[in-house]
Structures are given as structure tokens and as C-alpha cells.
Short mmCIF file of N, CA and C in Angstrom, two decimals:
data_model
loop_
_atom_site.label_atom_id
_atom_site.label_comp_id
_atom_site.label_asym_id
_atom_site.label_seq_id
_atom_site.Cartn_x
_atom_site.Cartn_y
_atom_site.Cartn_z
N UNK A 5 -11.20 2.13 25.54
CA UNK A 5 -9.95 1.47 25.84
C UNK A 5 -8.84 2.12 25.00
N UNK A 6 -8.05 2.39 25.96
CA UNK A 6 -6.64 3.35 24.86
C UNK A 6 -5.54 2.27 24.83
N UNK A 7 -5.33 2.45 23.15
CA UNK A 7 -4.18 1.50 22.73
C UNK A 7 -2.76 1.13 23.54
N UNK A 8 -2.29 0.28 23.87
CA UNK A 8 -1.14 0.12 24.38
C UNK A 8 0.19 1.13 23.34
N UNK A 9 1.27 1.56 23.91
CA UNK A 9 1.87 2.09 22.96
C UNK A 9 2.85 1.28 22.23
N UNK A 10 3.09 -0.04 22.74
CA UNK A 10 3.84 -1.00 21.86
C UNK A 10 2.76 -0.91 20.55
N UNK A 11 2.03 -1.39 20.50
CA UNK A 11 0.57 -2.07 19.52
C UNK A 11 0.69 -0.49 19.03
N UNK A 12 1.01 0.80 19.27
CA UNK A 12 0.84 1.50 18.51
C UNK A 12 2.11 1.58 17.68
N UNK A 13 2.97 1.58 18.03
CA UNK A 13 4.23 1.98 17.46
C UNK A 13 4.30 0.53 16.02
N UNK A 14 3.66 -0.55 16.66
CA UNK A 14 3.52 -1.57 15.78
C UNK A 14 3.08 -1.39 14.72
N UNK A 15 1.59 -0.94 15.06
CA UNK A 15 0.53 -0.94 13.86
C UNK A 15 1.32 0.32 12.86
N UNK A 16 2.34 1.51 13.39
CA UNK A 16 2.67 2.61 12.49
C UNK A 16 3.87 2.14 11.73
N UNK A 17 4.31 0.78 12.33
CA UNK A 17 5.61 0.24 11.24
C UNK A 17 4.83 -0.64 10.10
N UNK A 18 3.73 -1.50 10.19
CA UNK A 18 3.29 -2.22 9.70
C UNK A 18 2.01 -1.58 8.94
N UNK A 19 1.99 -0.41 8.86
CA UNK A 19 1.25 0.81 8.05
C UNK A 19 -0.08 0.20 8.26
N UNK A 20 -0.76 -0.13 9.09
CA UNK A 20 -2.25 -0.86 9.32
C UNK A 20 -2.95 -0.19 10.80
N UNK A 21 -3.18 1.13 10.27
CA UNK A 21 -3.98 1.58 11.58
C UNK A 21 -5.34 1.11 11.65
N UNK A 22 -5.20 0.42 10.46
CA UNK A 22 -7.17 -0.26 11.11
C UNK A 22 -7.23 -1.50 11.98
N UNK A 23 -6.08 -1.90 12.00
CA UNK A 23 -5.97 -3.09 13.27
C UNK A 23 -6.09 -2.60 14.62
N UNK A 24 -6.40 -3.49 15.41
CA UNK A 24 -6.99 -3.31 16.90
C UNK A 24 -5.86 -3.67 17.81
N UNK A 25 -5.44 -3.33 18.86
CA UNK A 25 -4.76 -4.47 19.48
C UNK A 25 -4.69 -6.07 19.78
N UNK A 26 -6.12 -6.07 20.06
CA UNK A 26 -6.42 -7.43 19.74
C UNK A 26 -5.61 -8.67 18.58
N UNK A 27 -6.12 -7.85 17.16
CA UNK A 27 -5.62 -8.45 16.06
C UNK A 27 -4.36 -8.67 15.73
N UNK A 28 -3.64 -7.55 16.35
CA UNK A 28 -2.31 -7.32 16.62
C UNK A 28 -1.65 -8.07 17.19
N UNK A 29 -2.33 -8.25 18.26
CA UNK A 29 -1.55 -9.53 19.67
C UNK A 29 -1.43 -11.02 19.04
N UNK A 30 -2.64 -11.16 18.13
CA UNK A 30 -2.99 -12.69 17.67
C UNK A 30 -1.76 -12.83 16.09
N UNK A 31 -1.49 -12.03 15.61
CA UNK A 31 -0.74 -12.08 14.52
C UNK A 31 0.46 -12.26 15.17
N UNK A 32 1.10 -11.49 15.43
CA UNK A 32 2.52 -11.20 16.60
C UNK A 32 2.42 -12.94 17.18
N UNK A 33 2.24 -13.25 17.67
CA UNK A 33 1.90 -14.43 18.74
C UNK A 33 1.94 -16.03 17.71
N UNK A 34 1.04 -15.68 16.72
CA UNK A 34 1.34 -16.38 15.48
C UNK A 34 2.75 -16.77 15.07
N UNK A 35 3.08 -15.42 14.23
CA UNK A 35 4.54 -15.10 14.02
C UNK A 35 5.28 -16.13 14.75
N UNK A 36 5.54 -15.31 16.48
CA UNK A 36 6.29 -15.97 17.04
C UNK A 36 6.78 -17.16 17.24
N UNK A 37 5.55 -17.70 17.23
CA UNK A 37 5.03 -19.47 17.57
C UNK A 37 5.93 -20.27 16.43
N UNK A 38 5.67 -20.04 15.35
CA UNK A 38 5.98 -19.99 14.25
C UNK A 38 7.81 -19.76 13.68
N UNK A 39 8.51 -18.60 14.22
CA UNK A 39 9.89 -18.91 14.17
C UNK A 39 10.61 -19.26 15.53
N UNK A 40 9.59 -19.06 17.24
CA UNK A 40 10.49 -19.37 17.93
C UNK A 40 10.15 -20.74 18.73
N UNK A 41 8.64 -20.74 18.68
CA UNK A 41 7.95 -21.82 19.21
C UNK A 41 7.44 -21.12 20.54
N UNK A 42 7.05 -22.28 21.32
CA UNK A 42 5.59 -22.17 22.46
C UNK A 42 6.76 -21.26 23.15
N UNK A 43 7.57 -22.07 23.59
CA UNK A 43 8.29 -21.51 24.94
C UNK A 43 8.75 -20.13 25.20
N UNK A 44 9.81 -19.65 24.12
CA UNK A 44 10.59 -18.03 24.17
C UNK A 44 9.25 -16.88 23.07
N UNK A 45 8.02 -17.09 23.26
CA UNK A 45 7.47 -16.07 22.43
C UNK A 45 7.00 -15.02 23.14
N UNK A 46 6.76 -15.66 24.65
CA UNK A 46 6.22 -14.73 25.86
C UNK A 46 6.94 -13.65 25.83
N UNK A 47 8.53 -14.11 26.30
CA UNK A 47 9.61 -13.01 25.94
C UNK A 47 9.70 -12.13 24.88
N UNK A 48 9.85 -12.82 23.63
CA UNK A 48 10.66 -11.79 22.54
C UNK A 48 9.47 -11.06 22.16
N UNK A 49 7.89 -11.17 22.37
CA UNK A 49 6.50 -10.89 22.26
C UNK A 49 7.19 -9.47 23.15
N UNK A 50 7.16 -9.36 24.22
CA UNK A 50 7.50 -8.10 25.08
C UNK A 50 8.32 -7.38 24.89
N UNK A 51 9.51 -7.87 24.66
CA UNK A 51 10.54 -7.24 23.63
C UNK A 51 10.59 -6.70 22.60
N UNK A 52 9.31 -7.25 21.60
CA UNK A 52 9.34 -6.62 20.14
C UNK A 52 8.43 -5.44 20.48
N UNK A 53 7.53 -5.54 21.86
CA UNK A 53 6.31 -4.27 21.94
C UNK A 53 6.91 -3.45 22.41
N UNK A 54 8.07 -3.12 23.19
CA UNK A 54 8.77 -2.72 24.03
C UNK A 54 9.67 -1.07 23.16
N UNK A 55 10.36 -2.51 22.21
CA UNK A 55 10.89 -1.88 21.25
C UNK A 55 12.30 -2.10 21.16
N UNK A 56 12.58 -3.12 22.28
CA UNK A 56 14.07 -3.20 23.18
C UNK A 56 14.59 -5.13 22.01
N UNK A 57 13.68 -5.16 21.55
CA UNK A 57 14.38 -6.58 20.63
C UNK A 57 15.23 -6.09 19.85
N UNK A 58 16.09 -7.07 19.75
CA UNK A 58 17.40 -7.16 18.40
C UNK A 58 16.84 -6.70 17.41
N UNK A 59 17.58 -5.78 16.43
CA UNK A 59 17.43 -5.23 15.16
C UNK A 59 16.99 -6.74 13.95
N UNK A 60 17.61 -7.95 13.88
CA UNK A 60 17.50 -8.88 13.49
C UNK A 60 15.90 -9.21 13.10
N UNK A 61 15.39 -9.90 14.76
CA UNK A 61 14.56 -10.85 15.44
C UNK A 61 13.52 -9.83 14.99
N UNK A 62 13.37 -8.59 15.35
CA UNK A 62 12.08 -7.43 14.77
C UNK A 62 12.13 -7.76 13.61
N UNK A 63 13.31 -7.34 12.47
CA UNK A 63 12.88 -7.93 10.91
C UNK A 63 12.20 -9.09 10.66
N UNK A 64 12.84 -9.91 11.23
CA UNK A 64 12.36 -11.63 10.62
C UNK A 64 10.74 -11.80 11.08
N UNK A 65 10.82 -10.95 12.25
CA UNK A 65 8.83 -11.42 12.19
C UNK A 65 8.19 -10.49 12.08
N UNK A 66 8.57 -9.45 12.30
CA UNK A 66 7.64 -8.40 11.16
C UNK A 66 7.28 -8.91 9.09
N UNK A 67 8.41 -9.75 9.13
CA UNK A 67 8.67 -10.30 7.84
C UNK A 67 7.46 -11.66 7.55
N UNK A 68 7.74 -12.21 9.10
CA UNK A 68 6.73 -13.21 8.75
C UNK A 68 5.27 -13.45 9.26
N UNK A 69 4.81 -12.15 10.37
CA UNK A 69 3.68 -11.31 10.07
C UNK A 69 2.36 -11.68 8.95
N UNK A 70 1.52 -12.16 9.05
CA UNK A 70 0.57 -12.39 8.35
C UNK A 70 -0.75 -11.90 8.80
N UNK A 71 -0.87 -10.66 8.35
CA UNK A 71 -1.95 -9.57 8.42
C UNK A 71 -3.55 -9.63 8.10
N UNK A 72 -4.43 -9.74 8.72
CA UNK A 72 -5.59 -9.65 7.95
C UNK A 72 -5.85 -8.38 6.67
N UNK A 73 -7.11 -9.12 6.06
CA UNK A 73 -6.79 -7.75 4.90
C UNK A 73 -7.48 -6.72 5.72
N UNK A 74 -7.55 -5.70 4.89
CA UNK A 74 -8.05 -4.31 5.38
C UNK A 74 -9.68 -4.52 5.47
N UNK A 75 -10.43 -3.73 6.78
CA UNK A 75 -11.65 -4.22 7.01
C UNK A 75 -12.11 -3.27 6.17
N UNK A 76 -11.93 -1.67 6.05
CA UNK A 76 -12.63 -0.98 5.07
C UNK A 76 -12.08 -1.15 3.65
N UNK A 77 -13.85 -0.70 2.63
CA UNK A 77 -12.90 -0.90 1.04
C UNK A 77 -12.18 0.02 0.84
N UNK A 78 -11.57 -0.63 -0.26
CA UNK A 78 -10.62 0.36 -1.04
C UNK A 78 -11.77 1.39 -1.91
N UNK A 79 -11.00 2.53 -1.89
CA UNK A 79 -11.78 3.52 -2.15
C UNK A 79 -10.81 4.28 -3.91
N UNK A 80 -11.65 3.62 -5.18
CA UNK A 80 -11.31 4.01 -6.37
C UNK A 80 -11.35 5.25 -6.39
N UNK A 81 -10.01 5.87 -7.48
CA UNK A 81 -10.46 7.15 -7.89
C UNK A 81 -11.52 7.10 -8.72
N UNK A 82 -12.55 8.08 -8.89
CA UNK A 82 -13.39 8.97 -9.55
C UNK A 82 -12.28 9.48 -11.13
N UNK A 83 -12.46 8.88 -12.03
CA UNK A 83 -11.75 9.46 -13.37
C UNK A 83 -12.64 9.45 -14.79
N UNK A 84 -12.32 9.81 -15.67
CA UNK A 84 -13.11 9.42 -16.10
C UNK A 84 -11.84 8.11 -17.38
N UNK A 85 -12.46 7.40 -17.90
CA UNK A 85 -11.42 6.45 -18.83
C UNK A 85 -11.70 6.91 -20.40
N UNK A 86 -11.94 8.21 -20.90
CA UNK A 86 -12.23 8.34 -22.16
C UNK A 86 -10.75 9.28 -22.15
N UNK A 87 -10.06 9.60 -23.25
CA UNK A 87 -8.61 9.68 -23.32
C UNK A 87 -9.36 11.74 -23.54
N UNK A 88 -8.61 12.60 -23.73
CA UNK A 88 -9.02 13.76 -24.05
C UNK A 88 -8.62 14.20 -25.20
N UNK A 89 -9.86 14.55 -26.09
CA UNK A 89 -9.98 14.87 -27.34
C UNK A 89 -9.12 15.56 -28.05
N UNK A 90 -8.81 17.23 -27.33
CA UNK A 90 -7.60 17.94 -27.47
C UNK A 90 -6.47 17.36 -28.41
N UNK A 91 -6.02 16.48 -27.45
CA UNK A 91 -4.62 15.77 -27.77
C UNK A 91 -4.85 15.14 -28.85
N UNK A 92 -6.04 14.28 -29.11
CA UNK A 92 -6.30 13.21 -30.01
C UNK A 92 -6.29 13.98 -31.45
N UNK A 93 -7.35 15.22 -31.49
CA UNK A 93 -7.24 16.05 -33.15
C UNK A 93 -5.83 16.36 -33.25
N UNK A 94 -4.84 16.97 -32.33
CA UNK A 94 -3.70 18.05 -33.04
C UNK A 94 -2.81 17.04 -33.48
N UNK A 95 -3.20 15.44 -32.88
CA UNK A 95 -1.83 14.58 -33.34
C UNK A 95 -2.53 14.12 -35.15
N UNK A 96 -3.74 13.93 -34.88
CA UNK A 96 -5.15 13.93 -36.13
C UNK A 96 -4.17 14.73 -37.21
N UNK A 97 -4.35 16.42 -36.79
CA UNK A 97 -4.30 17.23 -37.91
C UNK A 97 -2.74 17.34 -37.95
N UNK A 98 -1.93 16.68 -37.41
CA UNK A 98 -0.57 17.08 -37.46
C UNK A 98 -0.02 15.76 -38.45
N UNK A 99 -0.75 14.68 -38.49
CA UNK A 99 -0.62 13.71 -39.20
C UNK A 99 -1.17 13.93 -40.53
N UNK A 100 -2.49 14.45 -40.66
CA UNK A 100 -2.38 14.47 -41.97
C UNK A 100 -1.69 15.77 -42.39
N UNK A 101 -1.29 16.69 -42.04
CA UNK A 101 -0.40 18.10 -42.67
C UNK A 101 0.78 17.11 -43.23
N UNK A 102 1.42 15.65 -42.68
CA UNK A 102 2.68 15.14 -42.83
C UNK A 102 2.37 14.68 -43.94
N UNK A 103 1.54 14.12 -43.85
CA UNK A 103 0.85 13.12 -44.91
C UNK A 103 0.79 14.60 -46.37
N UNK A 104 0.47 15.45 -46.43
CA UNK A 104 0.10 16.44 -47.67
C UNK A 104 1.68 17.40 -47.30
N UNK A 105 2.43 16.72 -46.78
CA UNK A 105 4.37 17.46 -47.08
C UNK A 105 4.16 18.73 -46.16
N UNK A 106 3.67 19.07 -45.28
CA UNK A 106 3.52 19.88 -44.38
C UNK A 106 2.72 21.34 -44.97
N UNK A 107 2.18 20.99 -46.00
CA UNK A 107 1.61 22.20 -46.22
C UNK A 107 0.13 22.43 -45.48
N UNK A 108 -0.34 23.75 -45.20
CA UNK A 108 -1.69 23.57 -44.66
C UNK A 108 -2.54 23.73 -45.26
N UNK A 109 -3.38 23.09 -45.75
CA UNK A 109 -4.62 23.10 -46.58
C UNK A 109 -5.52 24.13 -46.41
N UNK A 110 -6.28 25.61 -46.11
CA UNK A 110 -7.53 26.15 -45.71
C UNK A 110 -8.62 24.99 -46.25
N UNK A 111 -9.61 25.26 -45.02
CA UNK A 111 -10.66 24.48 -45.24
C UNK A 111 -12.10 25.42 -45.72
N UNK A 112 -12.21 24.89 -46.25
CA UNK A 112 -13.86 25.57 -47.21
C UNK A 112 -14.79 25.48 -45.94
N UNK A 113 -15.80 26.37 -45.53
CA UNK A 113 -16.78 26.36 -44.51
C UNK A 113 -18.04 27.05 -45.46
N UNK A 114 -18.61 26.13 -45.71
CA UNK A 114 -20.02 26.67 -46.79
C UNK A 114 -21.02 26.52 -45.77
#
């Protein structure tokens, strides 16, 4: 079954390509019910898929739109959480050089 192109143009404003048309129709329809009631949703429903609704009437229920969450997980980065060593000694040895008036000590290696 190929997507209607209202329900597509929808799902690419409402950044949710994992929605179906289906899910789409039932949210939208919601919405509507909701700021216009039973009677005018048939209409402005066709109008908003269309693309031909008031600049307004598209904000306010795209606004009040209540989305299921996302069916796939969220996918964490891979990092690791230990900070990198590098950085950690030169601020190390740059602190204590401050600490001994900036002179550099040679270190004995026996």
C-alpha cells in the first residue's frame, strides 16, 4: 500500500517517518475533534492533507497533535565515559611546575 501524499508531506513536517498513515489519520482526527469538534473536522481534515488550509488552523493542530512515541529504540552512542589521560597529566604537570614557580624539575630515572 503506497502512502497517500498528504500523510506524507505530514509525517515530513512532524519529523515522524515511522508513523503509518493509519496512525496519522487517528491523531489528525483527534486533534481536530478536539479544537473544532464532530462536525467541521471532515473538512479542515482534507484541507490540512491537501495542504490548501489556512497558515493559522495548520499551526494550531499540528501544535495540538499528540503523537505516539517512536516504535523503534533509541539508538545510544557507543563512547567511552573515562575522560582522556593526555589532557589530565599536562594540566597534572603544569600544576605542579606552578606550584615549584615554574621551574622544571629533571626527574631521576634509576
Amino acid at each position: 500500500m503506497t502512502p497517500a501524499p498528504g500523510f506524507e508531506a505530514l509525517r515530513r513536517t512532524v519529523r515522524r517517518p515511522d508513523l503509518d498513515d493509519a496512525a496519522l489519520a487517528l491523531c489528525l482526527e483527534a486533534a481536530l475533534h478536539d479544537l473544532c469538534g464532530a462536525d467541521a473536522s471532515e473538512g479542515i481534515k482534507r484541507d490540512i492533507l491537501r495542504g490548501s488550509a489556512r497558515a493559522d488552523l495548520s499551526s494550531r493542530v499540528l501544535a495540538s497533535l499528540c503523537l505516539p512515541p517512536p516504535a523503534s529504540p533509541l539508538a545510544m552512542p557507543v563512547h567511552t565515559l573515562e575522560r582522556p589521560r593526555g589532557r589530565m597529566l599536562a594540566r597534572l604537570s603544569a600544576g605542579v611546575r606552578r606550584l615549584r614557580g615554574g621551574r622544571r624539575v629533571p626527574v631521576r630515572v634509576e
